Short mmCIF file of C-alpha atoms in Angstrom, two decimals:
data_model
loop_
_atom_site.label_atom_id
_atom_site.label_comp_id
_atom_site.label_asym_id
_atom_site.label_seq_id
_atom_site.Cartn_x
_atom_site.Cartn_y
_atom_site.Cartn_z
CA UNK C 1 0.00 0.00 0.00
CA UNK C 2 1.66 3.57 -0.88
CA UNK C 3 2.15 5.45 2.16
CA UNK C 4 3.45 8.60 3.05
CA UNK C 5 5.15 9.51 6.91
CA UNK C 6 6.46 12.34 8.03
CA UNK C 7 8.60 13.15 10.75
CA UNK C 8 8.70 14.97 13.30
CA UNK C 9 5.10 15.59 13.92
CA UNK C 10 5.77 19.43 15.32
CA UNK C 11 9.23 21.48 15.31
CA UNK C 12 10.34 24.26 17.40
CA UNK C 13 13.11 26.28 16.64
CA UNK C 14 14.76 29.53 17.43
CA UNK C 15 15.12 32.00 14.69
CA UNK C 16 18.47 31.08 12.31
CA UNK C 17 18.26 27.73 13.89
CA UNK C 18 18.59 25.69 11.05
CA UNK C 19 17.14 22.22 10.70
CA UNK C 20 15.59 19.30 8.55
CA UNK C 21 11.88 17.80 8.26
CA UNK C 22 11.82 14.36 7.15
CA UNK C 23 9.21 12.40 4.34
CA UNK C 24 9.59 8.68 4.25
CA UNK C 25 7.62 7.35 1.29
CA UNK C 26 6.65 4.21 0.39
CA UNK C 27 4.88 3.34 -3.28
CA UNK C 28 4.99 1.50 -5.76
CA UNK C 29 6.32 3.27 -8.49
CA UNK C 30 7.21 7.38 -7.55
CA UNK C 31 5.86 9.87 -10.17
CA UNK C 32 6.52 12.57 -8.37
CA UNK C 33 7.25 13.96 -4.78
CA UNK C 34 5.32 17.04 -3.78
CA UNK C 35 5.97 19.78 -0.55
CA UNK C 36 3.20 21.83 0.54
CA UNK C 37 3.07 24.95 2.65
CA UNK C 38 -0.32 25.58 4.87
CA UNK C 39 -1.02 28.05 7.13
CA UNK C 40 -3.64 27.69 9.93
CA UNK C 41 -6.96 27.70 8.16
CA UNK C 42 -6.23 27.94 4.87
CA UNK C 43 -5.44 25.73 2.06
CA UNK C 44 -1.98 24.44 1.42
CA UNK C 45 0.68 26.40 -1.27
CA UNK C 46 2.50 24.72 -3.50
CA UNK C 47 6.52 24.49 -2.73
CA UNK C 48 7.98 21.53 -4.87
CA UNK C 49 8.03 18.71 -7.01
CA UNK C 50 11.02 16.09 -6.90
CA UNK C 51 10.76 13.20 -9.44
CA UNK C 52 13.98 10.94 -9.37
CA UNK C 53 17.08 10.44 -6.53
CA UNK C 54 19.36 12.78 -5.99
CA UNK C 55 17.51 15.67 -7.56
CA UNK C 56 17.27 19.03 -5.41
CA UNK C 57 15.47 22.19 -5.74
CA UNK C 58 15.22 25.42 -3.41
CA UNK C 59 13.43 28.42 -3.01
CA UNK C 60 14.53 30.99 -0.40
CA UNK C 61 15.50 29.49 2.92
CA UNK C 62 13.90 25.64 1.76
CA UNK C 63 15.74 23.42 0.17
CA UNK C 64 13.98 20.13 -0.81
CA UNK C 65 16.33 16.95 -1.86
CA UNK C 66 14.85 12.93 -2.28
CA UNK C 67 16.44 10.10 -1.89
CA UNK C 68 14.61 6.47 -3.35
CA UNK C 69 12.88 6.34 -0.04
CA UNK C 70 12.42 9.46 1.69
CA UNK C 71 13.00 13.25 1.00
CA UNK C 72 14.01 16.23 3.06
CA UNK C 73 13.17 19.38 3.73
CA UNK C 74 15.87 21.48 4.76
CA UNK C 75 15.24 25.03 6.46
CA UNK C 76 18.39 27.06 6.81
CA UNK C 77 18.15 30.12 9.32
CA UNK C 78 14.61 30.25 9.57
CA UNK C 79 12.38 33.21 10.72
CA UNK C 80 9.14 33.09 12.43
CA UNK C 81 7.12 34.02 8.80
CA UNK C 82 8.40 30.56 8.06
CA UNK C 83 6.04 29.12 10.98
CA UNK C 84 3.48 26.85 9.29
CA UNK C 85 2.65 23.05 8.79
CA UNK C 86 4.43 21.35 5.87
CA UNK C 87 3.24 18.77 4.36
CA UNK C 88 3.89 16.04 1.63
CA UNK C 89 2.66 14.02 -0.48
CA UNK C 90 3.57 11.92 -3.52
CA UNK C 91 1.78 10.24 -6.56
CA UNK C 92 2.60 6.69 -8.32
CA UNK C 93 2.75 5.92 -11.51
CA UNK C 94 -0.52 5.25 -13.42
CA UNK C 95 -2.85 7.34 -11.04
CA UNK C 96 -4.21 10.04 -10.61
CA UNK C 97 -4.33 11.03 -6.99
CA UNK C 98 -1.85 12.36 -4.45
CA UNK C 99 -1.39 10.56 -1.11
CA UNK C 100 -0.54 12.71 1.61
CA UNK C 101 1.35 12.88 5.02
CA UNK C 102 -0.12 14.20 8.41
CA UNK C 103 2.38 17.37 8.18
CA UNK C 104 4.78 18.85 10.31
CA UNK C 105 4.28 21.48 12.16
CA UNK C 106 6.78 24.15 12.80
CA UNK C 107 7.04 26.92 14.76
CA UNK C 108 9.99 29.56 14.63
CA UNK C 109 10.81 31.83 17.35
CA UNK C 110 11.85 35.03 17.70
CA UNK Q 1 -6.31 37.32 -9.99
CA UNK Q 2 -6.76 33.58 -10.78
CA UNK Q 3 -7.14 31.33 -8.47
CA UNK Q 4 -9.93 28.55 -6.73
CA UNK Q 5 -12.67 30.14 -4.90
CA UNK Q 6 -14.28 27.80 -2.10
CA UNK Q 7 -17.77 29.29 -0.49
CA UNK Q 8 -18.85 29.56 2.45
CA UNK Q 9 -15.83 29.78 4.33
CA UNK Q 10 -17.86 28.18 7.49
CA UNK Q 11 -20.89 26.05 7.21
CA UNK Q 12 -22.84 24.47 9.92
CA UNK Q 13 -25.11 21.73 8.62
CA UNK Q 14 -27.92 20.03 11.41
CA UNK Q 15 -28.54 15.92 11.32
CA UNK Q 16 -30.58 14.72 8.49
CA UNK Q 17 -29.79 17.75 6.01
CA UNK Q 18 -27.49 17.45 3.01
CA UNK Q 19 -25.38 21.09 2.21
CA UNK Q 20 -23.40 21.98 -0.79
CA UNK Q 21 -19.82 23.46 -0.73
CA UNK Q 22 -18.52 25.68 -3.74
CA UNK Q 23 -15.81 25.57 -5.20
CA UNK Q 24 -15.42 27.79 -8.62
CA UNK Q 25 -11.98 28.36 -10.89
CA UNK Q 26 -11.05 30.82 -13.45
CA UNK Q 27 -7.44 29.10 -13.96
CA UNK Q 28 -8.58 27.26 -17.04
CA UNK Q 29 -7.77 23.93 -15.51
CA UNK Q 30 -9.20 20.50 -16.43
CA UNK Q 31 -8.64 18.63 -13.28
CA UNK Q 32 -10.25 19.22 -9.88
CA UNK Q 33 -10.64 17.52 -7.00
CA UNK Q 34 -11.61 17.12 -3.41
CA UNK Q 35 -10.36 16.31 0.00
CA UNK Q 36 -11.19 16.36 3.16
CA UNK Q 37 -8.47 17.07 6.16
CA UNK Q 38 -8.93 16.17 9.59
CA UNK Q 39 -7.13 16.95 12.75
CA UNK Q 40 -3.81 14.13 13.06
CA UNK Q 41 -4.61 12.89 9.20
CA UNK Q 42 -3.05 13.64 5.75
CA UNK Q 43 -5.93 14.85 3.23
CA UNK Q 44 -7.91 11.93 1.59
CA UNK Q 45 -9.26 12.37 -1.71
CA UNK Q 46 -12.93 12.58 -1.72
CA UNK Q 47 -13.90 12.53 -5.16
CA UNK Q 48 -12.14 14.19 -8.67
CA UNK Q 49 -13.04 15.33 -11.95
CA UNK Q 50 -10.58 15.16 -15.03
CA UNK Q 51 -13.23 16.96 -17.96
CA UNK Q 52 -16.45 18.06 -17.73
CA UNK Q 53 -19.40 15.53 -17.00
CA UNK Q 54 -17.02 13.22 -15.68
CA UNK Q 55 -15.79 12.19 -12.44
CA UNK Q 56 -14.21 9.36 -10.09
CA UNK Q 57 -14.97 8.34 -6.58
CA UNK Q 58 -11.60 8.92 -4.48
CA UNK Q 59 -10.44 6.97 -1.30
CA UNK Q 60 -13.67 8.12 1.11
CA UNK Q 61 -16.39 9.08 -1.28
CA UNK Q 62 -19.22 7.28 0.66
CA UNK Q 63 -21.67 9.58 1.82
CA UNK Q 64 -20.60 12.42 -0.66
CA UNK Q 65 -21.74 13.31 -4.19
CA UNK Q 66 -20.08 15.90 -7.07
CA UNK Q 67 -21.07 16.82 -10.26
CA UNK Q 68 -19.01 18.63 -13.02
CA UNK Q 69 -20.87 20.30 -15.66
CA UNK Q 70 -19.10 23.38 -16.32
CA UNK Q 71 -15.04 23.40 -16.57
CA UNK Q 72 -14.94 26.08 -13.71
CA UNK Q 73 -17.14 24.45 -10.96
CA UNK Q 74 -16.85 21.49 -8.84
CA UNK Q 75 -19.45 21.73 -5.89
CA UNK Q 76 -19.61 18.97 -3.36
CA UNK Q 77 -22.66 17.79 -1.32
CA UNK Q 78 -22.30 16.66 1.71
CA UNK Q 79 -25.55 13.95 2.60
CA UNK Q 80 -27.40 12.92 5.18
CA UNK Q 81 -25.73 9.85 4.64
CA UNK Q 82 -22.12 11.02 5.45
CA UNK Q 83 -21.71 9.87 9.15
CA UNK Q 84 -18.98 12.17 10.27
CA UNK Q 85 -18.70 15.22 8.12
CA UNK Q 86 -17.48 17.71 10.87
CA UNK Q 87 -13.73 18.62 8.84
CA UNK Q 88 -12.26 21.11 6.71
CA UNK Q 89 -12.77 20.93 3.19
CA UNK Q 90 -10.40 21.51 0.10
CA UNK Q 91 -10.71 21.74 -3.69
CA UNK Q 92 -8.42 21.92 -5.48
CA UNK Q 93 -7.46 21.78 -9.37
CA UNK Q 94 -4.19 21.39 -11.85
CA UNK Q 95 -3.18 21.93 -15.67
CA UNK Q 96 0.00 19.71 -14.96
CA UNK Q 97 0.45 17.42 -11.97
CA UNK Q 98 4.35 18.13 -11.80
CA UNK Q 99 3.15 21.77 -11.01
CA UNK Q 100 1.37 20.82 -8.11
CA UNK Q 101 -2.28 21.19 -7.43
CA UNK Q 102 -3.61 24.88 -6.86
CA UNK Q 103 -5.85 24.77 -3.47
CA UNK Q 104 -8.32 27.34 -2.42
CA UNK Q 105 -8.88 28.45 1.10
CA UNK Q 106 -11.18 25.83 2.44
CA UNK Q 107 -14.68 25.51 3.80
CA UNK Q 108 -14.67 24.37 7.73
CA UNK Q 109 -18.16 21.84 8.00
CA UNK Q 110 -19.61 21.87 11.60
CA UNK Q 111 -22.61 19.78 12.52
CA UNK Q 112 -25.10 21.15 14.86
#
């Protein structure tokens, strides 16, 4: 069964404390890798897609990379605008649908 | 601006009555979809649309119905027959899947 599980499930960090949010993925064939931004009551915001191993893309202070099994989502010297739940999901090949994570949920301080 | 609009933002529905939750686009996109999100769980696909007058049941579509007859609108309804429908609900549509899907803000369903 594809699965999607994402670690930790909340974050605390100081501001331009840098750190790492884990998705471990399991399907059956990956068609793509997705990161999601949502704030508290609204929908989520697209960040990224990853396709294959060893690919990497950033934008600002994220920096997503994916390995055959799980990808990362790296935050260097965060600030507290970056406070929000991430989340991810991926899609297999041959279907439509995305299968998300439960998110994690970070929270920068000043 | 283009973008998803999803009306009304809240909705409180009593037992026994079915409601219907908006959701309009102007981004010229084929596919649309529908999840619901619940405290502790990932979004599960309710039900999704990939042209006009057609549609597929997703991973929880009991209890739901959609219909799709104009490329900008995708309303759900929400029936007596859903058990549980107290969550926050998402539409959401693409052009091209390795763009990601476009969301809109969300409807928050409260039973009374």
């Amino acid at each position: 069964e594809d699965q999607v599980t994402q670690s930790p499930e909340a974050l605390r960090l100081q501001e331009g404390e840098s750190s790492s949010l884990n998705c471990s993925y399991t399907v059956s064939g990956l068609r793509g890798l997705f990161w999601y931004r949502q704030d508290p009551g609204k929908g989520p915001e697209f960040l990224f897609t990853l396709y294959s191993a060893g690919e990497e893309k950033e934008k600002e202070r994220l920096k997503a990379t994916l390995t055959k099994k799980e990808s990362f989502l790296h935050i260097t010297a965060p600030k507290p605008e970056d406070s929000a739940t991430y989340l991810c999901a991926v899609q297999a090949l041959g279907t439509d649908k995305l299968i998300f994570g439960t998110g994690t949920r970070l929270q920068v301080f000043p | 601006d283009g973008g998803i609009t999803q009306s009304p933002k809240y909705l409180f529905r009593k037992e026994g009555q079915n409601v219907t939750l908006s959701c309009e686009q102007n981004l010229n996109h084929d596919a649309m979809y529908w999840y619901r999100q619940d405290p502790g769980q990932g979004l599960r696909l309710i039900y999704y649309s990939q042209i006009v007058n057609d549609f597929q049941k997703g991973d929880i579509a009991e209890g739901y119905s959609v219909s799709r007859e104009k490329k900008e609108s995708f309303p759900l309804t929400v029936t007596s027959a859903q058990k549980n429908p107290t969550a926050f609900y998402l539409c959401a549509s693409s052009i091209d899947r390795s763009l990601g899907y476009t969301f809109g803000s969300g409807t928050r369903l409260t039973v009374v």
